[in-house]
XYZ file of C-alpha atoms in Angstrom:
588
model
C -0.151 0.342 0.024
C 1.239 3.048 -0.048
C 1.844 6.105 1.673
C -0.604 8.431 -0.137
C -2.959 5.740 0.452
C -2.512 4.808 3.771
C -2.270 8.098 5.434
C -6.063 8.203 3.821
C -6.708 5.640 6.015
C -5.305 6.438 9.203
C -7.386 10.178 8.514
C -10.691 8.344 7.755
C -10.203 5.662 10.212
C -9.302 9.194 13.255
C -12.468 11.405 11.910
C -14.587 7.264 12.414
C -13.187 6.973 15.577
C -13.642 11.313 16.862
C -17.123 11.068 15.301
C -17.637 8.246 17.420
C -16.819 9.308 20.539
C -18.741 12.256 20.254
C -22.044 10.135 19.365
C -21.416 8.456 22.438
C -20.216 11.297 25.328
C -23.678 12.978 24.102
C -25.763 9.267 24.587
C -23.875 9.136 28.145
C -24.816 12.594 28.980
C -28.473 12.119 27.452
C -29.032 8.950 30.051
C -26.701 10.573 32.770
C -29.109 13.351 32.595
C -32.091 10.607 33.064
C -29.851 8.550 36.174
C -29.951 11.847 37.924
C -33.906 11.831 38.082
C -34.030 8.802 38.353
C -35.684 7.774 35.795
C -34.654 4.285 33.411
C -31.556 5.222 30.492
C -32.541 4.641 26.937
C -30.449 1.188 27.593
C -32.573 0.038 30.237
C -36.237 1.534 28.705
C -34.483 -1.700 25.881
C -34.573 -4.148 27.823
C -37.489 -6.574 28.867
C -39.771 -5.402 31.739
C -38.658 -7.718 34.738
C -42.164 -7.428 36.394
C -43.798 -9.296 32.895
C -42.076 -12.389 33.423
C -40.101 -12.069 29.944
C -36.802 -12.233 29.071
C -33.994 -9.738 30.245
C -31.207 -8.766 28.124
C -28.309 -7.920 29.666
C -25.353 -6.955 27.896
C -21.611 -7.941 28.926
C -18.194 -8.325 27.426
C -16.577 -11.254 26.870
C -14.136 -11.081 24.407
C -14.067 -15.421 24.367
C -17.721 -15.554 22.692
C -17.677 -16.983 19.359
C -21.007 -14.278 18.223
C -22.173 -10.786 19.416
C -25.821 -10.093 20.408
C -28.110 -11.976 22.639
C -26.871 -15.600 23.126
C -28.430 -18.264 21.756
C -26.012 -21.025 22.344
C -27.187 -24.218 24.953
C -25.241 -22.763 27.524
C -27.312 -18.914 26.955
C -30.536 -20.924 27.043
C -30.224 -22.833 29.957
C -29.039 -19.775 32.391
C -32.053 -17.644 30.296
C -34.083 -20.025 30.910
C -32.695 -20.325 35.288
C -32.423 -15.998 35.643
C -34.823 -15.420 32.717
C -31.823 -13.322 31.151
C -30.808 -13.203 28.120
C -26.584 -12.042 27.931
C -26.100 -9.898 25.089
C -21.869 -9.281 24.156
C -20.038 -6.801 23.029
C -16.251 -7.376 22.544
C -13.638 -6.007 20.563
C -10.444 -5.053 21.464
C -9.689 -2.288 24.063
C -9.772 0.773 22.296
C -13.264 -0.300 21.627
C -13.526 -0.654 24.918
C -11.777 2.840 25.686
C -14.112 4.115 23.001
C -17.627 3.066 25.074
C -15.830 4.538 27.938
C -15.481 7.776 26.964
C -18.887 7.981 25.795
C -20.657 6.674 29.878
C -21.905 3.564 27.034
C -20.199 0.246 29.118
C -21.664 -2.564 28.452
C -24.360 -3.749 31.850
C -21.679 -6.491 33.249
C -18.125 -5.454 33.021
C -15.168 -7.634 33.843
C -11.715 -5.921 34.173
C -8.792 -6.808 33.187
C -5.959 -4.267 31.792
C -4.792 -6.661 28.890
C -8.547 -6.817 27.569
C -9.276 -3.712 28.214
C -6.397 -1.239 28.138
C -8.185 0.215 31.621
C -7.193 -1.173 34.961
C -9.555 -1.964 38.181
C -8.646 1.578 40.239
C -9.415 3.643 36.726
C -12.609 1.847 35.656
C -13.809 2.702 39.020
C -12.611 6.174 39.398
C -14.659 6.787 36.014
C -17.649 6.591 37.733
C -19.407 4.253 35.906
C -19.855 1.238 38.099
C -23.038 0.151 40.363
C -22.580 -0.377 44.618
C -23.321 -3.600 45.021
C -24.042 -3.717 48.384
C -28.066 -2.904 48.923
C -28.278 -5.678 45.976
C -26.167 -8.465 47.561
C -28.449 -7.520 50.524
C -31.632 -8.517 49.150
C -30.887 -10.480 45.645
C -27.931 -12.235 45.980
C -28.254 -15.037 49.381
C -25.397 -17.266 47.885
C -22.592 -14.387 46.842
C -24.159 -12.840 51.020
C -23.962 -16.704 53.149
C -20.536 -18.176 50.756
C -18.446 -15.001 49.374
C -17.617 -12.895 52.376
C -13.932 -13.519 52.770
C -13.898 -12.005 49.206
C -16.664 -9.293 49.439
C -14.461 -7.983 52.503
C -11.572 -8.215 50.046
C -13.139 -6.178 47.006
C -14.081 -3.570 49.862
C -10.968 -2.900 51.076
C -8.583 -3.084 48.128
C -10.909 -3.126 44.820
C -13.074 0.451 46.121
C -12.230 3.532 46.593
C -15.454 4.706 49.052
C -15.080 1.147 51.434
C -18.604 0.273 49.635
C -18.343 -2.585 46.927
C -17.785 -2.387 43.132
C -15.805 -5.654 42.073
C -16.461 -9.732 42.753
C -13.786 -11.344 42.134
C -14.627 -14.732 39.996
C -12.537 -18.372 40.083
C -12.440 -18.514 43.691
C -11.537 -22.148 45.245
C -11.958 -23.251 48.200
C -9.283 -26.643 48.510
C -10.268 -30.295 49.144
C -9.235 -33.932 50.368
C -9.629 -34.392 46.231
C -6.949 -32.679 43.353
C -7.660 -31.217 40.695
C -3.771 -32.340 38.797
C -3.066 -31.351 35.245
C -3.001 -33.924 33.215
C 0.782 -33.300 31.841
C 1.334 -32.608 35.707
C 1.947 -29.123 35.606
C 1.035 -26.149 33.620
C 4.788 -25.091 33.378
C 7.840 -27.158 32.617
C 10.786 -28.957 30.663
C 8.501 -31.338 28.934
C 10.782 -33.986 27.091
C 10.223 -36.855 23.840
C 10.269 -39.858 26.674
C 10.134 -42.368 24.301
C 13.245 -41.465 23.145
C 14.443 -40.690 26.395
C 13.653 -44.535 26.879
C 15.565 -45.603 24.031
C 18.986 -43.707 25.309
C 18.122 -45.450 28.417
C 16.668 -43.665 30.986
C 19.718 -42.038 32.430
C 19.569 -41.101 35.965
C 19.739 -37.230 36.174
C 20.445 -35.331 39.079
C 21.463 -31.589 37.245
C 20.777 -29.301 34.407
C 23.799 -30.401 32.979
C 23.035 -33.826 33.375
C 19.729 -33.464 31.148
C 21.482 -31.866 28.447
C 23.812 -34.640 27.882
C 20.495 -36.870 28.304
C 18.972 -34.136 25.172
C 22.475 -34.783 23.215
C 21.898 -38.209 23.739
C 18.245 -37.892 21.903
C 19.238 -35.597 19.511
C 22.730 -37.841 18.190
C 19.887 -41.177 18.221
C 17.116 -38.942 16.314
C 19.564 -36.598 14.517
C 16.703 -36.118 11.605
C 13.049 -37.333 10.882
C 11.614 -39.474 9.109
C 10.890 -36.616 5.970
C 14.772 -35.452 6.512
C 14.366 -32.627 8.506
C 16.166 -31.311 10.530
C 15.872 -32.246 14.386
C 17.365 -30.007 17.098
C 15.927 -30.553 20.993
C 15.400 -27.466 21.832
C 13.923 -24.333 20.024
C 11.557 -22.037 20.602
C 9.778 -18.561 19.623
C 10.183 -15.305 19.300
C 7.158 -13.211 18.771
C 5.758 -13.595 22.641
C 8.280 -10.687 24.054
C 10.541 -12.151 26.582
C 8.654 -15.337 27.002
C 10.948 -18.205 26.324
C 13.827 -16.778 29.485
C 11.714 -15.383 31.852
C 8.955 -18.262 32.395
C 9.312 -22.137 31.539
C 12.267 -22.387 32.672
C 12.265 -20.124 36.365
C 8.534 -22.193 36.622
C 10.515 -25.521 37.230
C 13.080 -23.108 39.337
C 9.632 -21.948 42.098
C 9.665 -18.479 40.434
C 6.660 -16.837 38.031
C 6.772 -14.092 35.884
C 5.543 -10.353 37.984
C 6.096 -7.498 35.485
C 8.717 -4.618 34.736
C 11.291 -6.485 35.025
C 10.511 -8.309 38.241
C 9.805 -11.760 39.502
C 8.126 -13.495 42.008
C 10.012 -16.308 43.935
C 6.607 -18.512 45.229
C 8.769 -20.560 47.539
C 10.511 -17.896 49.418
C 6.876 -15.641 48.783
C 9.246 -12.710 48.320
C 9.943 -10.465 44.787
C 12.972 -10.505 42.271
C 14.860 -8.149 39.978
C 14.850 -10.700 37.077
C 17.938 -9.355 35.672
C 19.636 -9.674 39.084
C 18.150 -12.976 39.762
C 20.110 -16.358 39.995
C 17.573 -18.338 38.116
C 16.983 -15.932 34.724
C 21.137 -16.442 34.928
C 20.928 -19.878 35.468
C 18.466 -19.497 32.423
C 21.043 -17.855 30.370
C 23.402 -20.190 31.074
C 21.699 -23.494 30.382
C 20.358 -22.105 26.569
C 24.300 -20.937 26.592
C 25.618 -24.744 27.218
C 22.950 -26.145 25.032
C 23.751 -23.846 21.680
C 27.592 -24.777 22.183
C 26.149 -28.560 21.987
C 24.695 -28.175 19.367
C 21.347 -28.869 20.589
C 19.709 -25.845 20.513
C 17.593 -24.687 17.160
C 19.859 -21.439 16.363
C 15.721 -20.261 14.650
C 14.674 -19.628 18.648
C 15.717 -16.296 18.540
C 13.824 -15.022 15.034
C 11.300 -17.598 14.514
C 7.435 -17.207 15.134
C 4.840 -19.285 17.997
C 3.531 -20.818 15.050
C 6.730 -22.072 13.371
C 7.808 -23.543 16.096
C 3.837 -25.490 16.896
C 5.128 -27.170 13.199
C 8.362 -28.592 14.178
C 6.720 -29.544 17.193
C 3.923 -31.918 15.858
C 6.665 -32.582 12.428
C 8.659 -34.720 15.627
C 11.875 -32.395 15.283
C 12.322 -30.595 19.112
C 11.917 -33.039 22.378
C 11.773 -29.960 24.410
C 8.203 -28.526 25.308
C 7.314 -25.993 27.881
C 3.450 -25.675 28.278
C 0.672 -28.214 29.255
C -1.587 -26.870 26.041
C 2.502 -28.163 23.304
C 1.449 -31.098 25.483
C -1.272 -32.288 25.104
C -1.198 -30.745 21.505
C 2.149 -32.687 20.494
C 0.621 -35.892 22.044
C -2.429 -36.088 20.504
C -0.736 -35.301 17.361
C 0.950 -38.091 18.030
C -1.520 -40.042 18.369
C -3.831 -39.021 15.031
C -0.372 -39.466 13.667
C -0.672 -43.435 14.110
C 2.045 -42.433 16.574
C 0.449 -43.305 19.625
C 3.945 -44.409 21.363
C 5.578 -41.640 20.748
C 5.392 -38.286 22.913
C 5.836 -36.164 25.843
C 6.495 -36.505 29.258
C 7.898 -34.921 32.339
C 11.715 -36.551 33.258
C 14.184 -35.911 35.711
C 15.944 -32.098 34.868
C 17.800 -31.337 37.771
C 14.260 -28.652 38.699
C 11.857 -30.224 41.076
C 9.312 -26.988 41.136
C 6.167 -28.130 39.665
C 4.264 -24.729 38.599
C 0.624 -24.822 38.617
C 0.312 -29.341 39.330
C -3.189 -28.037 41.352
C -4.895 -25.600 42.981
C -4.653 -24.790 46.844
C -6.866 -22.748 48.410
C -8.069 -19.251 46.580
C -10.563 -16.684 49.031
C -9.936 -13.992 46.953
C -10.069 -15.917 43.544
C -8.780 -13.825 40.303
C -8.305 -11.369 42.508
C -8.078 -8.046 41.060
C -8.048 -9.667 38.063
C -10.980 -9.981 35.920
C -13.493 -8.945 38.889
C -16.844 -8.658 37.655
C -18.976 -5.813 38.291
C -22.379 -3.555 37.010
C -22.655 -0.593 35.896
C -25.157 2.201 35.171
C -25.834 1.185 31.743
C -27.092 -2.268 33.358
C -30.467 -2.708 31.503
C -31.626 -4.115 34.653
C -29.318 -4.759 37.973
C -32.311 -6.428 39.914
C -32.287 -9.757 37.062
C -28.628 -9.039 36.399
C -27.375 -9.763 40.121
C -30.092 -13.117 40.719
C -27.553 -14.085 37.688
C -24.922 -13.627 38.463
C -25.779 -15.011 42.195
C -27.066 -18.405 40.266
C -23.331 -18.787 38.166
C -22.120 -17.896 41.792
C -23.355 -21.279 43.192
C -22.498 -24.709 42.431
C -24.998 -25.884 40.067
C -24.019 -21.952 38.127
C -21.025 -23.084 38.052
C -20.702 -26.524 36.570
C -23.248 -24.850 33.540
C -21.076 -22.272 33.379
C -17.748 -25.162 32.911
C -19.897 -28.254 31.968
C -22.297 -27.263 30.283
C -26.033 -28.631 30.139
C -26.441 -31.741 32.060
C -28.167 -34.561 29.577
C -26.104 -32.276 26.303
C -23.242 -31.948 27.822
C -22.630 -34.013 30.558
C -24.749 -36.667 32.199
C -25.018 -39.078 35.227
C -23.386 -42.582 34.667
C -24.010 -45.482 36.587
C -23.684 -42.584 40.542
C -20.246 -40.811 37.617
C -20.872 -36.766 36.588
C -18.789 -36.759 32.826
C -19.292 -35.928 29.678
C -21.532 -36.670 26.751
C -20.229 -38.005 23.794
C -22.248 -35.419 21.915
C -19.737 -33.245 23.583
C -16.662 -34.783 22.878
C -17.912 -36.095 19.125
C -18.735 -32.246 18.339
C -15.185 -31.238 19.953
C -13.512 -33.814 17.695
C -15.148 -32.516 14.312
C -15.405 -29.056 15.467
C -13.017 -27.495 16.499
C -15.166 -23.635 17.909
C -17.770 -26.151 19.547
C -17.752 -25.151 22.393
C -17.756 -21.851 22.069
C -20.554 -22.282 19.958
C -21.728 -24.131 22.603
C -21.823 -21.301 25.336
C -18.686 -22.060 27.096
C -17.544 -19.018 26.657
C -19.015 -17.316 29.951
C -16.949 -18.672 32.175
C -15.230 -15.152 33.377
C -19.457 -14.942 34.949
C -18.152 -17.980 37.464
C -17.684 -17.465 41.280
C -16.091 -20.423 42.163
C -13.379 -22.361 39.928
C -13.316 -24.785 37.421
C -11.353 -26.909 39.811
C -13.798 -26.215 42.872
C -14.995 -29.601 43.764
C -18.834 -29.777 44.392
C -20.761 -31.176 46.420
C -21.469 -34.283 44.356
C -17.345 -34.780 45.225
C -16.288 -33.900 41.218
C -14.742 -30.326 39.797
C -16.950 -28.067 38.834
C -15.459 -28.660 35.555
C -15.494 -32.399 34.364
C -13.496 -31.961 31.944
C -10.833 -31.706 34.903
C -11.897 -35.153 36.422
C -9.528 -37.969 36.712
C -12.510 -40.018 34.806
C -12.395 -37.724 32.299
C -8.639 -36.660 31.658
C -8.165 -40.234 31.493
C -10.234 -40.720 28.532
C -7.047 -38.688 26.497
C -4.589 -41.053 28.257
C -2.567 -42.013 24.925
C 0.307 -45.010 24.461
C 2.976 -43.163 25.533
C 1.286 -41.647 28.615
C 0.445 -45.241 29.430
C 4.174 -46.156 29.157
C 5.277 -43.202 31.252
C 2.628 -44.790 34.220
C 3.711 -48.125 34.238
C 6.538 -47.072 34.332
C 6.288 -45.406 37.016
C 4.944 -47.827 39.567
C 2.313 -45.702 40.717
C -0.070 -48.531 40.792
C -3.402 -46.168 40.584
C -2.321 -43.682 38.725
C -5.053 -42.833 35.897
C -2.491 -39.968 34.458
C 0.566 -38.561 34.221
C -0.552 -36.350 35.953
C -1.597 -37.971 38.959
C 2.389 -39.883 39.164
C 3.649 -36.221 39.566
C 0.897 -34.842 42.546
C 2.386 -38.764 44.153
C 5.664 -37.342 43.924
C 5.360 -33.844 44.684
C 3.459 -35.444 47.691
C 6.491 -38.287 47.994
C 9.000 -35.518 48.332
C 10.588 -35.399 44.880
C 8.818 -32.703 43.526
C 7.178 -29.317 45.512
C 4.651 -26.941 44.869
C 3.632 -24.261 46.989
C -0.536 -23.482 47.693
C -0.322 -21.741 50.689
C -2.243 -18.376 50.358
C -0.330 -15.334 49.508
C -2.563 -11.876 49.313
C 0.928 -9.748 48.327
C 1.076 -9.841 44.257
C -2.540 -9.384 44.475
C -2.185 -6.345 45.781
C 0.840 -4.806 43.958
C 0.314 -1.199 42.423
C 0.744 0.063 39.237
C 4.454 2.168 39.450
C 5.126 5.401 37.635
C 4.575 6.678 34.118
C 8.327 7.263 34.238
C 9.209 3.358 36.082
C 7.105 2.091 33.183
C 9.344 3.742 30.403
C 12.580 2.673 31.719
C 11.176 -1.036 31.754
C 10.137 -0.979 28.507
C 13.576 0.728 27.645
C 14.379 -2.204 29.439
C 12.738 -4.984 27.761
C 13.766 -4.229 24.752
C 17.205 -4.295 25.556
C 17.241 -8.009 27.014
C 15.379 -8.706 23.419
C 18.545 -8.133 21.476
C 21.152 -8.843 24.889
C 19.717 -12.891 25.314
C 20.864 -14.051 21.579
C 24.916 -12.370 22.621
C 24.804 -14.159 25.713
C 23.082 -17.335 25.003
C 25.412 -17.617 21.470
C 28.535 -16.709 23.264
C 31.506 -19.083 23.599
C 31.606 -20.855 27.144
C 35.206 -18.749 28.122
C 33.062 -15.236 27.328
C 30.052 -16.130 29.346
C 30.619 -14.199 32.856
C 32.285 -11.374 30.726
C 28.375 -11.282 28.829
C 27.186 -11.528 31.714
C 28.661 -8.335 33.121
C 28.181 -6.662 29.662
C 23.967 -7.653 29.987
C 23.977 -6.019 33.526
C 25.766 -3.102 32.938
C 23.686 -2.175 29.762
C 20.398 -2.735 31.444
C 21.466 -1.226 34.390
C 22.477 2.432 31.651
C 18.747 2.072 30.540
C 17.451 2.989 33.896
C 17.056 -1.235 35.660
C 18.111 -0.120 39.497
C 16.202 2.477 39.405
C 12.674 0.340 38.294
C 13.853 -2.103 40.596
C 14.138 -0.044 43.644
C 10.293 1.421 42.711
C 9.574 -1.994 42.013
C 10.384 -3.017 45.420
C 9.511 -0.223 47.289
C 6.058 -1.157 45.936
C 6.429 -5.183 46.986
C 6.854 -3.916 50.593
C 4.070 -1.251 51.184
C 1.943 -4.025 48.754
C 3.045 -7.182 51.863
C 2.917 -4.499 54.636
C -1.192 -3.982 53.712
C -1.305 -8.112 52.528
C -0.196 -8.441 56.877
C -2.410 -5.633 57.810
C -5.403 -7.454 56.497
C -4.999 -11.050 57.583
C -3.856 -9.988 61.150
C -7.754 -8.034 61.209
């Protein structure tokens, strides 16, 4: 496209956006006057009168829904039948949300998430467009009032500017004796081609150096695929920012990425400056050794995620990093007629199993995706009554498992997904969305929450259901493990966590949920640091081993030249303040 044409398109876009903001602002002002006068707004007048017994359409911001507008999915129908509310989905990108916000034309129900909306929970609250929920819950939401008292107290304390309740945290989990364990055994890990590991004799691994030697032997055993493509034990992608260098390896060290150049030690409950930290530099040294051993795909620094996925499914790499990648790869091998091939968790010299299962989460996702009603809500009473139902066990099962008799059923006393559901998913990648498995951010309970019937809200996570997804390589792994009662690989990992071979921390720590946004100056400095790091890691990883320490020193000096020390200072101060606040709240 020529520069002149591109400029014309941009000019048209700017003009249309400005007109939209102007029109929305005018509409918002008119509605605001009606609110002040105690009259129904235009949006509320458009909804059907709940006193007539008919359905009320309530708008809901939902980026997960397959289609916008009034929802006619099977699950939406069930919600409407139970509550009299027909969800009417509005979605889009952060720019669209900001236009709606500026014009006072937000949908009736929203979940606050900065990544989706471009506006954080406090900024959305300070816009003055949210409804206080205290009286609504007192009069119309007995389930929320009785069973979500801790979450309500948290929200009033930390997600309010006047002590009233504006946000309801979602995805709350209360731990039980039954653990809902991930199919693979972790959310993030260094999953390894188990058939090749067995082929080289299942060598004992006590350190990451041992693991690298095992990977080298695996690559030597299978230097190319049947189609003649070159294999590398380790590959990856470059288009997720710093994900490859700050997430998977560190997760197995008990460290999770926080933000703005910081990470969080989940074992010791403390923040770490990522680019000074031992876990980050252990990661850099690991990849540096892999590069010099010839087992690191040099395209890891340039290729896209989709390129990596092709290599993963084509057998060109022997390590992957997340449970969804594990599932995709093992299912691909099974579909190709080689179910005896695939990935499992083997010893790596790292022993933390990130996200193996959930512990207590009394505040759920806390500041992430809390639910709110806006002043545009077509019928706040019906809305809160619906939410009260969806925060119940029955509502959680509906949102996470679908409609009984359609998506799930009880067979011999065991609730399980139906053949209709499994066949639908197998035949159509968007089947679940088209049926309404897209409203889970309305769920007060976690998908992993064990309900009164002894099974999780999401029956897809029940051991009996997960067992149906296992392939031949999973069965081989289970047999080799000696864990006799394991139904799928994750339960092998659970057993090893229980025995102390692997670690997992599930204690509640409120501090990460109370972190405030840093200053704009710190955000800008952090962005500059990250831009350097994207390039700097390649220089470190591809260095000669004898130059590694010098490259490390130069890297640290470069991030400090860009203001990293100042970023760390402010972020540590923010953490300290949040930690103090969390302690005061816990002591109440």
